Each structure stands twice: as C-alpha cells, then as structure tokens.
XYZ file of C-alpha atoms in Angstrom:
447
model
C -45.072 -1.106 -9.152
C -42.593 -3.581 -10.553
C -41.279 -6.610 -8.729
C -37.827 -5.078 -8.199
C -39.303 -1.845 -6.863
C -41.546 -3.748 -4.428
C -38.571 -5.742 -3.130
C -36.547 -2.557 -2.715
C -39.387 -0.872 -0.811
C -39.824 -3.903 1.460
C -36.072 -3.998 2.184
C -36.061 -0.278 2.934
C -38.956 -0.668 5.376
C -37.190 -3.518 7.178
C -33.969 -1.488 7.452
C -35.921 1.521 8.684
C -37.626 -0.578 11.363
C -34.248 -1.913 12.468
C -32.897 1.632 12.735
C -35.773 2.920 14.901
C -34.475 1.624 18.286
C -30.963 3.064 17.854
C -31.888 6.236 15.948
C -34.606 7.020 18.467
C -32.027 7.142 21.258
C -30.832 10.494 19.905
C -34.345 11.932 20.046
C -35.667 10.547 23.338
C -34.741 10.746 26.982
C -32.959 7.895 28.754
C -35.159 4.839 29.213
C -36.682 4.220 32.616
C -35.935 1.042 34.481
C -38.517 -1.649 34.957
C -38.990 -3.452 38.257
C -35.710 -3.844 40.118
C -33.676 -3.539 36.932
C -30.425 -1.557 36.870
C -29.517 -0.149 33.463
C -25.964 0.069 32.182
C -24.368 3.509 32.480
C -22.937 5.386 29.505
C -19.234 4.437 29.445
C -16.287 6.787 29.164
C -13.477 6.474 26.646
C -10.986 7.019 29.480
C -10.931 5.626 33.020
C -10.407 7.669 36.198
C -6.636 7.440 35.813
C -6.827 8.923 32.317
C -6.014 5.630 30.603
C -7.903 4.327 27.578
C -10.894 2.220 28.656
C -10.205 -1.136 26.956
C -13.782 -2.280 27.742
C -15.361 0.749 26.076
C -16.905 -1.031 23.070
C -18.419 -3.872 25.083
C -19.734 -1.387 27.675
C -21.168 0.780 24.902
C -22.929 -2.260 23.468
C -24.526 -3.009 26.852
C -25.550 0.644 27.166
C -27.216 0.555 23.742
C -29.033 -2.681 24.600
C -30.404 -1.115 27.799
C -31.319 2.320 26.409
C -32.540 1.829 22.847
C -35.705 3.637 21.794
C -39.026 1.997 22.810
C -37.150 -0.643 24.780
C -39.670 -0.797 27.635
C -42.597 -0.847 25.215
C -41.037 -3.716 23.265
C -40.419 -5.691 26.480
C -44.008 -5.088 27.568
C -45.409 -6.235 24.208
C -43.207 -9.332 24.131
C -44.156 -10.214 27.712
C -47.869 -9.781 27.024
C -47.654 -12.065 23.973
C -45.853 -14.748 25.982
C -48.343 -14.585 28.850
C -51.462 -14.614 26.681
C -50.396 -17.042 23.975
C -48.010 -19.368 25.817
C -48.887 -18.832 29.471
C -45.191 -18.211 30.129
C -43.178 -15.536 31.937
C -40.287 -13.915 30.079
C -38.225 -13.720 33.298
C -37.418 -16.340 35.903
C -37.883 -13.656 38.559
C -41.669 -13.736 38.045
C -43.808 -16.863 38.358
C -47.274 -16.728 36.811
C -50.035 -17.799 39.166
C -53.735 -18.290 38.619
C -56.311 -15.481 38.477
C -53.665 -12.899 37.551
C -51.524 -13.512 40.621
C -47.758 -13.146 40.329
C -45.084 -14.603 42.622
C -41.408 -13.780 43.065
C -39.183 -16.480 41.596
C -36.776 -16.425 44.548
C -39.560 -17.753 46.813
C -40.050 -20.991 44.836
C -37.235 -22.943 46.604
C -38.894 -22.230 49.969
C -42.327 -23.143 48.611
C -41.144 -26.355 46.937
C -38.732 -27.271 49.747
C -35.842 -27.669 47.310
C -33.257 -25.603 49.207
C -33.510 -26.486 52.905
C -30.951 -25.015 55.267
C -28.749 -27.613 56.948
C -29.050 -28.319 60.666
C -25.770 -26.476 61.122
C -27.099 -23.424 59.262
C -30.306 -23.349 61.308
C -28.340 -23.594 64.563
C -25.922 -20.914 63.373
C -28.716 -18.468 62.489
C -30.427 -19.024 65.844
C -27.183 -18.751 67.791
C -26.262 -15.526 66.020
C -29.627 -13.994 66.896
C -29.216 -15.159 70.493
C -25.951 -13.206 70.735
C -27.596 -10.154 69.166
C -30.456 -10.398 71.668
C -27.989 -10.738 74.547
C -26.086 -7.650 73.436
C -29.238 -5.559 72.972
C -30.421 -6.442 76.457
C -26.991 -5.541 77.874
C -27.482 -2.104 76.302
C -30.911 -1.709 77.891
C -32.920 -2.444 74.733
C -35.619 -5.109 74.453
C -34.991 -7.249 71.331
C -37.382 -8.803 68.798
C -36.879 -10.844 65.635
C -39.607 -11.514 63.094
C -39.907 -13.070 59.635
C -42.027 -11.538 56.867
C -43.671 -14.554 55.174
C -43.212 -15.212 51.475
C -46.489 -14.560 49.651
C -46.871 -18.168 48.548
C -46.414 -19.375 52.132
C -49.629 -17.572 53.061
C -51.544 -17.744 49.772
C -50.511 -20.921 47.940
C -53.918 -21.425 46.326
C -52.920 -19.266 43.343
C -49.679 -21.154 42.686
C -49.912 -23.539 39.745
C -47.686 -26.298 38.412
C -45.376 -26.396 41.445
C -45.767 -29.011 44.161
C -45.342 -27.610 47.675
C -42.625 -29.163 49.796
C -43.439 -31.638 52.541
C -42.414 -31.108 56.148
C -41.368 -27.951 57.991
C -39.659 -25.220 56.017
C -36.682 -23.075 56.956
C -38.798 -20.488 58.783
C -40.556 -23.079 60.935
C -37.305 -24.859 61.753
C -35.616 -21.579 62.652
C -38.541 -20.598 64.892
C -38.098 -23.818 66.869
C -34.348 -23.201 67.176
C -34.976 -19.622 68.340
C -37.276 -20.906 71.065
C -34.585 -23.281 72.320
C -32.087 -20.373 72.317
C -34.491 -18.100 74.189
C -34.657 -15.475 71.417
C -37.782 -13.258 71.419
C -39.562 -14.163 68.169
C -42.780 -12.871 66.623
C -44.667 -15.401 64.471
C -46.205 -13.340 61.677
C -47.213 -16.499 59.808
C -49.797 -17.241 62.502
C -50.885 -13.595 62.709
C -51.672 -13.439 58.980
C -53.263 -16.880 58.772
C -55.699 -15.892 61.509
C -57.175 -13.235 59.207
C -59.959 -13.977 56.764
C -58.840 -11.490 54.131
C -55.965 -11.314 51.668
C -53.332 -8.941 53.008
C -50.727 -9.163 50.216
C -50.846 -7.650 46.745
C -51.673 -9.956 43.845
C -49.087 -8.402 41.492
C -46.442 -7.532 44.092
C -44.312 -9.665 46.414
C -45.187 -7.670 49.573
C -48.011 -7.109 52.014
C -50.443 -4.281 51.328
C -51.291 -1.333 53.577
C -53.600 -3.350 55.822
C -51.076 -6.185 55.992
C -48.404 -3.737 57.124
C -50.809 -2.369 59.743
C -51.412 -5.878 61.058
C -47.644 -6.507 61.231
C -47.107 -3.200 63.067
C -49.737 -4.067 65.668
C -48.089 -7.469 66.124
C -44.614 -5.930 66.529
C -45.903 -3.461 69.098
C -47.681 -6.239 70.964
C -44.567 -8.415 71.042
C -42.620 -5.458 72.482
C -45.177 -5.039 75.265
C -46.854 -2.052 73.629
C -50.294 -1.527 72.151
C -51.583 -0.174 68.837
C -54.715 -0.602 66.723
C -53.619 0.399 63.254
C -55.354 -2.589 61.675
C -58.718 -1.192 62.763
C -58.231 1.853 60.500
C -59.674 4.113 59.260
C -58.194 3.504 55.797
C -58.626 5.549 52.641
C -58.600 3.907 49.194
C -55.217 4.001 47.445
C -53.577 2.448 44.398
C -50.337 0.539 43.969
C -48.158 -0.550 41.049
C -46.841 -4.050 41.742
C -43.123 -4.726 41.578
C -43.705 -8.088 39.867
C -46.091 -6.504 37.358
C -43.412 -3.893 36.669
C -40.870 -6.616 35.874
C -43.183 -8.111 33.249
C -44.731 -4.923 31.873
C -42.333 -1.987 32.418
C -44.429 0.230 30.122
C -47.733 -0.980 31.543
C -50.147 1.282 33.410
C -52.231 -1.147 35.477
C -52.458 -0.674 39.241
C -54.261 -2.540 42.005
C -56.105 -1.314 45.060
C -54.352 -0.532 48.325
C -55.134 0.984 51.717
C -53.739 4.196 53.229
C -54.204 4.651 56.953
C -55.388 8.104 57.894
C -54.029 10.056 60.832
C -50.381 8.947 61.062
C -48.432 11.696 62.807
C -44.659 11.643 62.468
C -41.907 13.730 60.934
C -38.605 12.899 59.240
C -35.336 14.018 60.783
C -34.038 14.489 57.240
C -35.793 14.345 53.846
C -35.857 10.932 52.146
C -35.946 10.116 48.457
C -38.129 7.030 48.911
C -39.011 4.226 51.293
C -35.939 2.432 49.891
C -33.582 4.819 51.736
C -30.762 3.041 53.550
C -31.458 5.078 56.694
C -34.769 6.660 57.734
C -34.992 8.616 60.988
C -38.325 9.783 62.368
C -40.042 11.397 65.329
C -43.595 10.436 66.252
C -45.632 13.401 67.437
C -47.622 11.275 69.878
C -45.368 8.210 70.197
C -43.223 7.066 73.086
C -39.882 5.309 73.466
C -37.033 4.869 70.999
C -36.734 2.148 68.349
C -33.795 0.870 66.291
C -35.061 -1.412 63.530
C -33.202 -3.329 60.832
C -35.523 -4.119 57.952
C -35.725 -5.077 54.288
C -38.191 -4.151 51.530
C -41.141 -5.367 53.644
C -40.324 -2.449 55.906
C -41.265 0.008 53.134
C -44.946 -0.266 54.070
C -44.277 -1.122 57.716
C -42.090 1.718 58.929
C -44.692 4.564 58.803
C -46.840 2.815 61.430
C -43.883 2.256 63.745
C -42.647 5.783 63.115
C -46.014 6.942 64.417
C -45.738 4.614 67.443
C -42.340 5.753 68.747
C -41.124 9.147 69.859
C -37.947 8.481 67.868
C -37.023 5.711 65.479
C -34.208 4.752 63.130
C -34.977 2.270 60.351
C -31.912 0.807 58.673
C -31.407 -1.412 55.637
C -27.694 -1.770 56.329
C -26.217 -5.234 56.150
C -24.563 -6.231 58.424
C -26.686 -4.827 61.243
C -25.064 -1.763 62.844
C -25.752 -2.639 66.484
C -23.218 -0.021 67.521
C -26.052 2.435 66.848
C -27.856 1.189 69.972
C -25.753 3.288 72.314
C -25.776 6.295 69.991
C -29.567 6.233 69.769
C -30.136 5.249 73.408
C -32.738 2.871 71.997
C -35.335 1.268 74.255
C -36.194 -1.364 71.647
C -34.315 -3.153 68.865
C -35.976 -5.230 66.161
C -34.899 -7.191 63.094
C -37.374 -7.944 60.280
C -36.246 -10.304 57.518
C -38.235 -11.866 54.697
C -38.493 -15.667 54.652
C -36.618 -16.105 51.380
C -33.521 -14.356 52.782
C -32.979 -16.217 56.058
C -29.468 -17.149 54.974
C -28.534 -13.494 55.408
C -28.331 -14.343 59.118
C -25.220 -16.445 58.457
C -23.572 -14.267 55.826
C -22.611 -11.207 57.853
C -21.085 -10.383 61.240
C -23.253 -7.884 63.151
C -21.341 -4.783 64.213
C -21.019 -5.360 67.967
C -18.257 -6.435 70.371
C -17.904 -10.215 70.685
C -19.421 -11.509 73.940
C -16.951 -12.823 76.506
C -17.306 -16.440 77.654
C -15.762 -18.924 80.050
C -12.928 -20.825 78.370
C -13.646 -24.476 77.567
C -11.430 -27.364 78.531
C -10.220 -28.643 75.190
C -7.723 -30.921 73.526
C -5.126 -29.760 71.017
C -5.876 -30.815 67.458
C -3.617 -31.117 64.456
C -3.266 -28.277 61.977
C -4.188 -24.622 62.366
C -6.808 -22.040 61.323
C -5.862 -18.933 59.364
C -7.377 -15.736 60.759
C -7.870 -12.538 58.777
C -7.901 -9.257 60.688
C -9.100 -5.880 59.516
C -9.651 -2.646 61.440
C -13.208 -1.691 62.344
C -14.542 1.649 61.159
C -17.572 1.569 63.445
C -16.126 0.023 66.627
C -13.059 2.028 67.705
C -10.394 -0.133 69.320
C -11.708 -3.330 67.693
C -10.751 -5.485 64.736
C -12.927 -7.791 62.669
C -11.467 -11.300 62.839
C -12.705 -13.993 60.452
C -11.708 -17.488 59.435
C -12.946 -20.881 58.278
C -13.122 -24.044 60.361
C -12.810 -27.688 59.449
C -16.000 -29.694 60.061
C -17.755 -28.842 63.330
C -20.695 -30.507 65.073
C -24.090 -29.108 63.943
C -24.755 -27.416 67.285
C -21.211 -26.339 68.145
C -20.427 -22.743 69.103
C -17.046 -21.274 68.178
C -14.825 -19.665 70.817
C -11.657 -17.653 70.305
C -9.014 -17.546 73.065
C -6.879 -14.435 73.257
C -3.444 -13.673 74.667
C -5.180 -11.161 76.951
C -6.714 -14.104 78.823
C -10.142 -13.467 77.348
C -12.406 -15.978 75.627
C -14.831 -14.640 73.019
C -17.746 -16.234 71.147
C -17.805 -15.830 67.361
C -20.719 -15.438 64.996
C -21.266 -18.504 62.822
C -21.199 -18.052 59.058
C -22.023 -20.307 56.134
C -19.538 -22.818 54.709
C -17.742 -23.239 58.038
C -16.930 -19.563 58.430
C -16.866 -17.545 61.647
C -16.288 -13.915 62.518
C -16.229 -11.556 65.496
C -15.138 -8.103 66.594
C -12.244 -8.390 69.034
C -10.374 -5.767 71.073
C -7.170 -4.787 69.279
C -5.279 -5.954 72.370
C -6.891 -9.411 72.450
C -4.145 -11.146 70.475
C -6.193 -14.172 69.283
C -4.251 -17.388 69.828
C -6.587 -20.360 69.333
C -10.086 -21.332 68.280
C -12.190 -23.940 70.093
C -15.171 -25.848 68.698
C -16.831 -29.232 69.073
C -16.274 -32.055 66.645
C -17.407 -35.596 67.371
C -18.668 -34.351 70.730
C -15.150 -33.332 71.794
C -13.906 -29.766 72.313
C -11.035 -29.316 69.873
C -8.512 -26.465 70.074
C -6.567 -25.303 67.020
C -3.916 -22.567 66.954
C -4.607 -19.428 64.953
C -2.258 -17.975 62.370
C -2.859 -14.296 61.658
C -1.151 -11.113 60.537
C-alpha cells in the first residue's frame, strides 16, 4: 500500500470513528441517564404558541450531546481512566475516598467547616421548627424533627486529602438551638455512632437497609412507640450506588445490602419508585397515623414506618404541607432532613396559618418594608405575605401587626427574608423586630 493510500485510509478511519456517536443515534434507543442526571429533551421547531423556536439549534446541540451513541460507555471509560491513572473524579459531585469509598461533593463544606450557618440562620431554623411543632401539637399531633447525618460525618476515616473542620458543625449548633426552643429532636448522629458496624453504603450517599432500620427504631422510640426492625431478620440484597452511577453510568458493579423480611403494608395507590412525591400506605398490623416530610434518605426509611403505622403519608413536597395534618387526622408528624440541606429550613414558608402573638411595645423606625401578597391555593381564606427586613438582631423574631387587631409571627428566611400565611382580612400594617436590643416597628407597603 502506497503512502498516499495509507494516509487516506487513516483519515477515513478517523472520520468514521467521529461519525459513530451521531450516526448511532439513528440506530439505538435513547440513552439512559446516569446518577441524578437529567438529559436534554428533543426540541421542537415551533413553540406552544406556534411560533418558530429561536433556540432550536442550540437546544438540538444540547440534545445531541446528551444522547449520542455510546455516550454512557464513553463516560464510564473516561471516568475509569481518570480514577485509575490520575486518582481523580471526573465530576465535582463525587469525591474519591480510600478503599473504594465515594462521598457526595455537596457534603464537603459541612465536613471541612467551610460554609457555617450564621447565628441568625441557626436561630431562624430553630425558631421555624418551634412554630411548626407548636402548630402540630395544636392539631393533636406529636411532632419530631431529625437530621440524617452526612456519610462523612459518621465515617470520616475513608476521606482523604480534606482536613475536617474544627468546632461544632451546623447540625450540632442547630441541635443546641432546638433544645433551647423546646423542639422535639432525635439525634441520629449518636444513634449511629453507638453501633459497631458500618450502616451506610460505600458507593452511595445514603444509609443501607440496616441503617434505615436503626433510624426507624429511633424515630418510633422518640415518638413514644416501640419497634425492633434493627434486630431483623434480614435477607441478602444488592444495591447500585448513586455515586457509583454518577462515575460509571454504564457500569454493572453492585454492593451488598439488607432486606428486612416480614414487612406488612399496602399502598393506597401504586407508586413508580421510592422517589414519588407522595406515598400513602396502610400497615396491616400498625397503629396510629403518621404524616412525614422526608428527602432521599426516606427512600429506605419509609417502608419500616409504613409497617409501623395503620396509615401514613410520606411527602417530599417543599415547603412542608402542614395543612395535610387536619385532612389526615394525623397522630404524629415528623420531618427528616439530611445534614447537608439544613438551609432548606430557612428557604421556604411551611403551609400553615401564622401563629397569633401578643403585640410588642415598639418604637417607630424610619423607612418602610415592602410586602408581597399572593393567594394561597392550600389554605382557603389566607394569603402568603413575604418581605425582606433591614438588619435584625441574631435572635429576633418577626411579628406582623394587622388592621384586624391581630399580631402574627412570621417564619424567618435567609438573607433577611420573612414570610407567613395571613387571613385575607388581616390587613397587614406594620412589622416589628429587634435591632440593637430595641423593638423597632416599620410600616408595611403592599398591594
């Protein structure tokens, strides 16, 4: 073969290899997602109003990038090469630990202590939970809040190259604030550290089947109930880690898990997966009614509690739909939130009427606060009022005075925000908060 022919053949092979990903799209099914990835949807030339989609070409490019042939296999190969040759992760969402352990990137700030919540944020989170607890008790439901620990908070020995932070972290500081506010709190950190075995997956960010059983027993105990799920019996099971899936979307490795035998509950309606926004169950031998707000740690947890209670509703809605308490006639209400997401407690206004308070003696300040009002879909006769304050003392509540003579306490949000559900007839007039130790009153401007 001549030199020119060899060059032509080599060029043809390179071009053919470059065409494989795009040409293969026409011959293969749509690529599966890896981990928590969301793939771009195939765009339309026209929008819903029948107009030409001016973003069509850029959207088509993103679609091709996400769906080209052998995409997941190429990602898996590239990730494996980086891990084995460079000891590096191809995504900041996954931190490589020792002995094959993987950690979720979002937990590093908690582990390293680089993103502490301010004193105001800690107070706000605790105060918000205190108002939730107060409302639940007024509806006849015992309340409980618990934090699912980050994996590296319990098992830091496999972390490498990152120095742990000194001093108490956000979870420990919040626990102390909850105690001062009188909020029922379950310390799962202590419950897990008392065990001599590893109860989280090595390639996943969550607890395993036995870890979930331990958490369920602890929740029941904190609610004045009793269960012994942690004692088993368990059958061997397998699990594909979410962190592993992010690195190796075409990989096939799984790790061992535990499946408790003998759980007896039914679903009120079929579910697609444990990720369902709402899951409603009936325990065949359980007692009482539970309303629980949970996150992804509840995926392994809810079956045990579904078995424990005669009826249960598990919700991933954010904000928490506390209006469901009355509808469900719940005996118990619980909130489970993972350590890395504690700021969620100051980012949303729970769906419940604002508690009424005694008005404070206050002095008139200069300026005003703008209040936004929007009708409530879930609380008939109420509006959601929200605004932003100037600087307030770290431990200052926020009260709203209405033209109806009522005084209402607001939920405290990040960046000086506040929000509450008011009666439509309240006619909010002023907001009161402490600054420099003095109760300051500012008029409200709203539409």
